[in-house]
Amino acid sequence: MLRRQPQHVLSGLVYAAALALSGAFASGASAQQPTPVAPPPRVVAPAPVVAPSPVDTGDAGDPWESTNRAIFGFNQQVDRAVLVPVANAYRTVLPSPVRDMIHDFLQNLNSPIIFANDVLQVQPGLAAETAGRAMINTTIGFGGLFDVAAKMGIPFHTNDLGITLATYGVDSGPYLMLPVLGPSNPRDLFGDVADSFGDPGNIVASDYHKLYASFARGLTSGIDERSRNIESLAEIERTSLDYYATIRSLARQRRAAQIRHQKEDVPNAAPLQGASALPAPVPAKNVAELPANGPAISYRMMSPQPAINSLADLQKSSMAPAAAPQR
Amino acid sequence: MTRRWFAILALICCAVTAAAPPRAAAQADPVAFINQLGVQAIQVLGPSVPAAPRVQRFRELLAGNFDLPAIGRFVLGRYWRVATPEQQQQFIGLLQEYLAQAYAGRLAQYAGEKFSALSAQPQGEETVVFSEITRNDGGKIRVEWHLVNNGGWKIVDAYVAGVSMAVTERDEFAAVIQQGGGQVQYLLDRLRQKVAG
């Protein structure tokens, strides 16, 4: 029993790593950032101003930004040197139907964890869908190789302990860029590790001393996910001004949408309206010294709007930058 | 007796109201508006269209169907208020060009796939149109369009799988402005550099 423990821990970590990797958006194709234009000198204010810190990261909800950016840079190197070539080879070697089978099979393997979290969130509808999908796909779908359930109208949904904790009101904590694995936060990292310990597949693999099975599964999940995002991530990187900031925003919004378990008939909170529900933003010190030019903005977005429930999540994640900086 | 007559009269009234033809259906119906736009966009993005004309046509779609001043105000966030009127004007122009270039590329992966607008729902002063893209592998991606009606429908935001275009750009631009020490001019310079290729 004692002998088995470290293995189990390791398999858990490996799987957590793979899970986070498959969390996609990880890293992009090339580290090329456009040469930034030199920041203009700050406007000289009549009154003495306390010089703002050179990197004002206080209001992006990313207190570890400089470390995160460094890790992100490293991830881009790994991505370019290893992940993208491997993902490309994967697509070249295996025909699309085979890759779909692998994808469906891996997705089906995740059913127990998804089901457990559906239950922990007291979502009987989702739990029934997950259980039904697992039963249909494992039998009629030849052990999960075919997603028959989706064709029958039971779509896949994801779930994990990070989402469960979020629905329990646990805050995500700061944005966290993990080496190789990509965007996360302390809550979701904890959730991924815990999920991997609870995963029946990993437990069985560990009990039979077949750690490589968990490892292979995690690795394949990562390759599968990366191979599906080669073009889209490359396009985002090519077209964005600040790739890191774009990925941060996308990762947070995507996570917020997962936490909302969005249903077809529930609109996303309109940010244009949601903005008015936020406390009045306090401009940064150096900005505040500028004379106010033009008339104060008055347009329909500023009128108070009824906020819908999901707004809270959106605000917590992606609206954070609009909040007053604590400096 | 009179009660029965009233009932019949009421029924006739209902029938007449229901039979009245909808006025200017294509203009008034946000679902039709989005459907038309989506079909156009997928043609614009089609793989047969080379990159330069694709961006040009995307530029036209943006100019004709999006409320760019409103999007610009939101995207610049708190920095809108400190920007000079000239900077605001420049920003909206640069934003349009930036979005045309960025989204012509980012959305190209959906080229040739099936787009259908499904339903509309009012939300505050906006109208949300739900639509979906059916991928070639059968998977579906939800796209939500947030519209305003100022004498014609204009888009103020689009959510693809729960991710807002406007929020993404606002977050990115805020990060850029911070790198430039809080100066809007820095963002304008970077944008100009970017759209110039």
XYZ file of C-alpha atoms in Angstrom:
524
model
C 0.000 0.000 0.000
C 2.743 2.396 0.938
C 4.694 1.379 -2.102
C 1.784 2.266 -4.305
C 1.204 5.707 -2.892
C 3.915 7.619 -4.688
C 2.910 6.055 -7.963
C -0.628 7.121 -7.470
C 0.475 10.624 -6.671
C 2.627 10.695 -9.750
C -0.078 9.399 -12.010
C -2.365 12.018 -10.596
C 0.068 14.750 -11.357
C 0.750 13.465 -14.837
C -2.914 13.401 -15.547
C -3.449 16.821 -14.057
C -0.689 18.056 -16.274
C -2.289 16.560 -19.329
C -5.667 17.914 -18.356
C -4.341 21.397 -18.035
C -2.516 20.943 -21.308
C -5.719 19.961 -22.977
C -7.170 23.070 -21.393
C -5.816 24.398 -24.656
C -5.223 28.027 -25.364
C -1.972 26.995 -23.799
C 0.635 28.459 -25.963
C 0.918 29.622 -29.472
C 3.034 29.141 -32.509
C 5.631 31.849 -32.538
C 7.039 34.065 -29.853
C 7.179 36.994 -32.241
C 5.745 40.104 -30.666
C 5.761 43.306 -32.664
C 8.485 45.630 -31.536
C 6.672 47.901 -29.148
C 6.690 51.588 -29.833
C 8.605 53.331 -27.085
C 6.158 54.467 -24.418
C 5.632 58.194 -24.705
C 6.820 60.401 -21.860
C 4.192 60.938 -19.233
C 2.272 64.161 -19.307
C 3.811 66.653 -16.934
C 1.186 67.605 -14.455
C 1.182 71.026 -12.763
C 1.063 69.530 -9.304
C 3.775 67.114 -8.185
C 2.646 63.593 -8.961
C 3.792 60.397 -7.422
C 5.405 58.498 -10.271
C 3.366 55.419 -11.055
C 5.128 52.102 -10.997
C 6.632 51.328 -14.407
C 4.444 48.288 -14.983
C 0.938 49.015 -13.837
C -0.511 45.558 -13.407
C -2.696 46.365 -10.474
C -6.047 46.241 -12.210
C -5.810 43.278 -14.558
C -6.424 40.667 -11.850
C -2.988 39.340 -12.637
C -0.625 40.207 -9.775
C 1.905 37.639 -11.003
C 1.928 39.102 -14.487
C 5.675 39.480 -14.921
C 6.317 35.869 -13.870
C 3.351 34.697 -15.888
C 4.607 36.491 -18.979
C 8.019 34.888 -18.571
C 6.451 31.426 -18.312
C 4.215 32.233 -21.274
C 7.301 33.092 -23.302
C 8.852 29.788 -22.344
C 5.633 27.975 -23.276
C 5.677 29.582 -26.700
C 9.161 28.204 -27.258
C 8.087 24.721 -26.206
C 4.987 25.057 -28.332
C 6.935 26.011 -31.424
C 9.698 23.479 -30.912
C 7.673 20.473 -29.735
C 3.906 20.750 -29.439
C 3.013 22.147 -32.843
C 5.332 19.817 -34.767
C 3.954 16.840 -32.845
C 0.372 17.993 -33.368
C 1.033 18.474 -37.075
C 2.578 15.019 -37.345
C -0.421 13.588 -35.514
C -2.720 15.138 -38.104
C -0.558 13.960 -40.972
C -0.177 10.392 -39.830
C -3.714 9.679 -38.670
C -6.747 10.230 -40.882
C -9.513 12.395 -39.554
C -11.952 9.550 -38.658
C -9.283 7.851 -36.554
C -8.485 11.091 -34.750
C -12.192 11.568 -34.088
C -12.347 8.088 -32.575
C -9.417 8.851 -30.307
C -11.022 12.128 -29.311
C -14.365 10.491 -28.552
C -12.700 7.682 -26.654
C -10.747 10.073 -24.421
C -13.856 12.151 -23.874
C -15.783 9.064 -22.822
C -13.033 8.129 -20.363
C -13.650 11.441 -18.604
C -17.322 10.612 -17.993
C -16.930 9.455 -14.359
C -15.293 12.710 -13.290
C -17.802 14.785 -15.240
C -20.646 12.804 -13.687
C -19.237 13.178 -10.176
C -19.013 16.919 -10.592
C -22.506 17.122 -12.115
C -23.699 15.450 -8.916
C -21.586 17.647 -6.634
C -23.182 20.653 -8.300
C -26.668 19.207 -7.831
C -27.346 19.304 -11.556
C -29.548 16.234 -12.048
C -30.209 17.090 -15.685
C -26.520 17.284 -16.525
C -25.754 14.176 -14.461
C -28.412 12.223 -16.351
C -26.968 13.415 -19.653
C -23.465 12.361 -18.664
C -24.608 8.959 -17.414
C -26.739 8.409 -20.502
C -23.927 9.426 -22.812
C -21.446 7.124 -21.072
C -23.831 4.168 -21.268
C -24.737 4.736 -24.916
C -21.208 5.470 -26.091
C -19.564 2.647 -24.131
C -21.995 0.093 -25.573
C -23.365 1.149 -28.951
C -20.363 3.413 -29.461
C -17.881 0.526 -29.216
C -16.260 1.409 -25.914
C -16.487 5.124 -26.579
C -14.875 5.202 -30.012
C -17.992 6.791 -31.467
C -20.000 9.584 -29.928
C -23.352 8.051 -30.806
C -25.058 9.951 -27.993
C -24.248 13.334 -29.533
C -25.850 12.205 -32.791
C -28.876 11.150 -30.766
C -29.118 14.667 -29.396
C -27.284 14.411 -26.064
C -24.405 16.827 -26.489
C -21.147 16.618 -24.579
C -20.586 19.031 -21.742
C -17.475 19.334 -19.665
C -17.268 19.530 -15.915
C -14.540 19.423 -13.312
C -13.817 20.198 -9.694
C -12.676 23.724 -10.524
C -16.167 24.436 -11.856
C -17.733 22.753 -8.821
C -15.673 24.885 -6.456
C -16.620 27.990 -8.436
C -20.306 27.156 -8.064
C -19.667 26.762 -4.322
C -18.382 30.324 -4.338
C -14.662 29.607 -4.195
C -12.740 32.443 -5.812
C -10.361 31.507 -8.605
C -7.431 33.365 -7.107
C -4.926 35.122 -9.352
C -4.339 34.220 -12.973
C -1.618 31.611 -13.136
C 0.399 30.582 -16.165
C 1.650 27.045 -15.735
C 4.740 25.842 -17.558
C 3.705 23.881 -20.674
C 0.166 23.444 -19.368
C -0.983 26.989 -19.944
C -3.528 29.281 -18.293
C -4.958 28.302 -14.924
C -5.454 29.637 -11.428
C -4.969 28.144 -7.961
C -8.569 26.937 -7.728
C -8.577 25.185 -11.085
C -5.119 23.719 -10.559
C -6.253 22.241 -7.264
C -9.390 20.945 -8.976
C -7.452 19.296 -11.800
C -5.099 17.524 -9.413
C -7.972 16.347 -7.218
C -9.976 15.200 -10.236
C -7.053 13.127 -11.424
C -6.905 11.342 -8.045
C -10.585 10.576 -8.241
C -10.462 9.363 -11.814
C -11.303 5.644 -11.965
C -9.032 5.120 -14.940
C -6.064 6.523 -13.084
C -6.904 4.545 -9.943
C -7.093 1.300 -11.899
C -3.861 2.086 -13.738
C -2.165 2.844 -10.455
C -3.487 -0.315 -8.767
C -2.129 -2.444 -11.587
C 1.175 -0.585 -11.670
C 0.450 0.587 -15.188
C 1.402 4.191 -14.706
C 2.315 4.504 -18.360
C -1.371 4.097 -19.238
C -2.293 7.277 -17.368
C 0.695 8.989 -18.861
C -0.216 7.953 -22.398
C -3.772 9.061 -21.878
C -2.714 12.473 -20.657
C -0.227 12.892 -23.462
C -2.726 11.873 -26.127
C -5.321 14.258 -24.704
C -2.822 17.074 -24.973
C -1.869 16.224 -28.555
C -5.510 15.786 -29.528
C -6.416 19.175 -28.139
C -3.424 20.971 -29.620
C -4.028 19.410 -33.042
C -7.505 20.914 -33.030
C -6.255 24.424 -32.343
C -3.222 24.819 -34.569
C -4.764 27.290 -37.017
C -6.978 29.170 -34.605
C -4.186 29.856 -32.109
C -1.783 30.818 -34.874
C -4.361 33.290 -36.216
C -4.972 34.792 -32.782
C -1.267 35.219 -32.267
C -0.728 36.721 -35.701
C -3.556 39.224 -35.362
C -3.300 40.303 -31.737
C -1.452 43.294 -30.357
C -0.657 41.574 -27.092
C -0.966 37.804 -27.419
C -0.514 37.211 -23.707
C -3.333 39.610 -22.775
C -5.610 38.162 -25.462
C -5.067 34.592 -24.277
C -5.620 35.697 -20.682
C -8.935 37.272 -21.628
C -10.036 34.311 -23.756
C -9.077 31.752 -21.110
C -10.978 33.602 -18.384
C -14.084 34.192 -20.469
C -14.129 30.609 -21.637
C -13.835 29.398 -18.065
C -16.604 31.766 -16.949
C -18.851 30.378 -19.690
C -18.114 26.811 -18.534
C -18.952 27.771 -14.976
C -22.273 29.236 -16.096
C -23.241 25.942 -17.809
C -24.823 28.070 -20.427
C -28.137 26.995 -21.799
C -29.330 27.852 -25.274
C -31.931 30.358 -24.159
C -29.861 32.327 -21.679
C -28.132 35.324 -23.211
C -24.680 36.292 -22.092
C -24.609 39.415 -20.028
C -23.998 42.271 -22.386
C -20.743 43.894 -21.355
C -21.922 47.178 -22.793
C -24.751 47.118 -20.320
C -22.912 45.268 -17.618
C -20.314 47.996 -17.519
C -22.844 50.319 -15.976
C -23.397 47.952 -13.083
C -19.776 48.268 -12.072
C -18.530 50.828 -9.587
C -17.330 53.978 -11.295
C -13.802 53.289 -12.455
C -11.067 55.316 -10.858
C -8.505 56.274 -13.490
C -4.873 55.568 -12.813
C -2.985 58.421 -11.187
C -1.074 59.510 -14.239
C -4.224 59.417 -16.315
C -6.242 61.371 -13.799
C -4.047 64.399 -14.228
C -5.075 64.841 -17.837
C -7.718 67.459 -18.563
C -11.080 65.949 -19.336
C -11.610 66.482 -23.032
C -14.946 66.518 -24.744
C -18.314 66.053 -23.174
C -18.826 63.385 -20.599
C -19.947 60.220 -22.331
C -23.638 59.862 -22.216
C -25.093 57.105 -24.208
C -27.537 54.315 -23.762
C -24.951 51.891 -22.352
C -24.621 54.021 -19.278
C -28.210 53.757 -18.219
C -28.789 51.228 -15.487
C -29.791 47.861 -16.834
C -31.182 44.848 -15.095
C -28.262 42.506 -14.679
C -28.858 38.833 -15.155
C -27.348 36.188 -12.945
C -24.523 35.224 -15.214
C -23.248 38.766 -15.134
C -21.629 38.103 -11.798
C -19.336 35.489 -13.271
C -18.449 37.614 -16.214
C -17.644 40.542 -14.006
C -15.607 38.486 -11.640
C -13.417 37.208 -14.413
C -13.329 39.513 -17.330
C -14.797 42.671 -15.953
C -12.101 42.824 -13.318
C -9.917 45.201 -15.317
C -12.610 47.850 -15.115
C -12.571 47.830 -11.338
C -10.712 50.445 -9.404
C -6.995 49.721 -9.126
C -5.847 49.318 -5.565
C -2.703 51.334 -5.558
C -76.946 36.237 -26.609
C -74.949 39.484 -26.473
C -72.136 37.630 -24.786
C -71.921 35.220 -27.726
C -71.767 38.145 -30.145
C -68.963 39.655 -28.173
C -67.086 36.417 -28.305
C -67.497 36.193 -32.075
C -66.465 39.823 -32.480
C -63.392 39.234 -30.373
C -62.483 36.200 -32.468
C -62.816 38.188 -35.676
C -60.614 40.936 -34.258
C -57.977 38.390 -33.323
C -58.088 36.803 -36.758
C -57.700 40.156 -38.487
C -54.731 41.131 -36.288
C -53.012 37.819 -36.867
C -53.565 37.993 -40.614
C -52.066 41.499 -40.905
C -48.868 41.243 -42.956
C -45.662 41.998 -41.027
C -44.304 45.370 -42.068
C -40.866 45.345 -43.650
C -40.077 41.910 -42.288
C -36.405 41.844 -43.286
C -35.666 45.187 -41.628
C -37.652 44.650 -38.487
C -36.723 41.054 -37.793
C -33.366 40.811 -36.030
C -33.153 37.073 -36.741
C -33.443 37.685 -40.490
C -30.856 40.462 -40.226
C -28.348 38.168 -38.548
C -29.111 35.279 -40.841
C -28.417 37.409 -43.872
C -25.221 38.742 -42.338
C -24.027 35.299 -41.324
C -24.515 33.889 -44.786
C -22.667 36.873 -46.252
C -19.844 36.518 -43.763
C -19.353 32.853 -44.512
C -19.190 33.656 -48.220
C -16.724 36.437 -47.472
C -14.599 34.061 -45.466
C -14.802 31.334 -48.067
C -11.537 29.594 -48.898
C -11.901 30.598 -52.547
C -11.582 34.272 -51.609
C -7.959 35.474 -51.345
C -6.851 37.262 -48.192
C -6.836 40.882 -49.413
C -10.368 41.016 -50.858
C -11.535 39.001 -47.870
C -10.336 41.709 -45.484
C -11.829 44.367 -47.745
C -15.236 42.690 -47.714
C -15.011 42.132 -43.990
C -14.265 45.832 -43.610
C -17.479 46.635 -45.494
C -19.499 44.207 -43.383
C -18.136 45.849 -40.233
C -18.843 49.371 -41.445
C -22.361 48.546 -42.551
C -23.570 46.348 -39.720
C -21.644 47.171 -36.544
C -22.103 50.151 -34.235
C -18.404 50.969 -34.215
C -18.599 54.171 -32.127
C -20.420 52.279 -29.352
C -17.993 49.375 -29.565
C -15.086 51.820 -29.493
C -16.392 53.549 -26.383
C -16.788 50.243 -24.602
C -13.503 48.764 -25.749
C -11.505 51.799 -24.651
C -13.257 51.608 -21.290
C -12.093 54.119 -18.747
C -9.528 55.472 -21.172
C -12.287 56.787 -23.452
C -12.843 59.629 -21.034
C -9.231 60.731 -20.973
C -8.726 60.473 -24.742
C -8.975 63.695 -26.737
C -11.790 63.904 -29.311
C -9.175 63.496 -32.051
C -7.806 60.407 -30.340
C -11.327 59.028 -30.016
C -11.928 59.550 -33.735
C -8.598 57.988 -34.651
C -9.254 55.103 -32.343
C -12.591 54.222 -33.925
C -11.031 54.264 -37.382
C -8.094 52.118 -36.281
C -10.388 49.767 -34.372
C -12.439 49.138 -37.501
C -9.346 48.304 -39.506
C -7.896 46.185 -36.717
C -11.121 44.205 -36.277
C -11.448 43.685 -40.032
C -7.944 42.253 -40.258
C -8.097 40.255 -37.047
C -11.520 38.688 -37.453
C -11.231 38.018 -41.177
C -8.406 35.724 -40.122
C -9.764 34.393 -36.848
C -13.147 33.488 -38.279
C -11.734 31.926 -41.434
C -11.846 28.521 -39.747
C -15.642 28.645 -39.958
C -15.641 29.171 -43.715
C -18.069 27.024 -45.617
C -19.877 25.814 -42.528
C -23.580 26.059 -41.940
C -24.806 29.193 -40.218
C -28.315 29.629 -38.895
C -29.880 32.341 -36.784
C -32.410 30.789 -34.443
C -34.229 33.226 -32.202
C -34.154 36.641 -30.632
C -34.717 37.850 -27.097
C -34.729 41.375 -25.717
C -32.200 42.098 -22.988
C -32.391 45.588 -21.584
C -32.113 47.995 -24.469
C -30.406 45.403 -26.602
C -31.730 42.471 -28.543
C -29.842 39.212 -28.391
C -29.982 36.950 -31.435
C -28.998 33.334 -30.887
C -27.364 31.551 -33.756
C -25.254 28.509 -34.310
C -22.562 27.339 -36.634
C -22.790 23.672 -37.508
C -19.281 22.444 -38.051
C -18.378 19.960 -40.723
C -17.849 17.302 -38.050
C -21.381 17.892 -36.738
C -20.324 19.890 -33.683
C -22.197 23.089 -32.958
C -20.840 26.440 -31.870
C -23.180 28.959 -30.349
C -22.866 32.539 -31.478
C -24.830 35.287 -29.782
C -25.262 38.686 -31.367
C -26.046 41.735 -29.279
C -27.931 44.291 -31.346
C -29.256 47.785 -30.939
C -31.846 49.369 -33.158
C -31.181 52.968 -34.083
C -33.233 53.199 -37.248
C -31.823 49.840 -38.336
C -30.064 47.001 -36.609
C -26.455 47.408 -35.582
C -24.276 44.854 -33.839
C -22.547 45.931 -30.633
C -21.020 42.589 -29.645
C -20.748 38.964 -30.686
C -20.168 36.034 -28.349
C -18.611 32.935 -29.822
C -19.028 30.010 -27.425
C -19.489 32.407 -24.532
C -16.473 34.558 -25.378
C -17.219 38.199 -26.104
C -15.456 39.989 -28.917
C -15.782 43.367 -27.197
C -14.521 42.119 -23.816
C -11.545 40.399 -25.423
C -10.502 43.560 -27.246
C -11.080 45.721 -24.201
C -8.884 43.474 -22.056
C -6.174 43.397 -24.684
C -6.198 47.155 -25.276
C -6.147 47.869 -21.543
C -2.996 45.752 -21.257
C -1.380 47.632 -24.128
C -2.257 51.018 -22.653
C -0.776 49.945 -19.335
C 2.443 48.964 -21.076
C 2.494 52.475 -22.496
C 2.289 54.008 -19.027
C -1.433 54.684 -19.229
C -1.219 56.694 -22.459
C -3.942 56.222 -25.068
C -1.520 57.532 -27.683
C 0.651 54.472 -27.136
C -2.254 52.200 -28.073
C -2.980 54.301 -31.158
C 0.655 54.013 -32.257
C 0.676 50.277 -31.736
C -2.602 49.866 -33.595
C -1.371 51.976 -36.496
C 1.765 49.872 -36.650
C -0.285 46.671 -36.559
C -2.818 47.523 -39.243
C -0.035 48.778 -41.513
C 1.133 45.170 -41.441
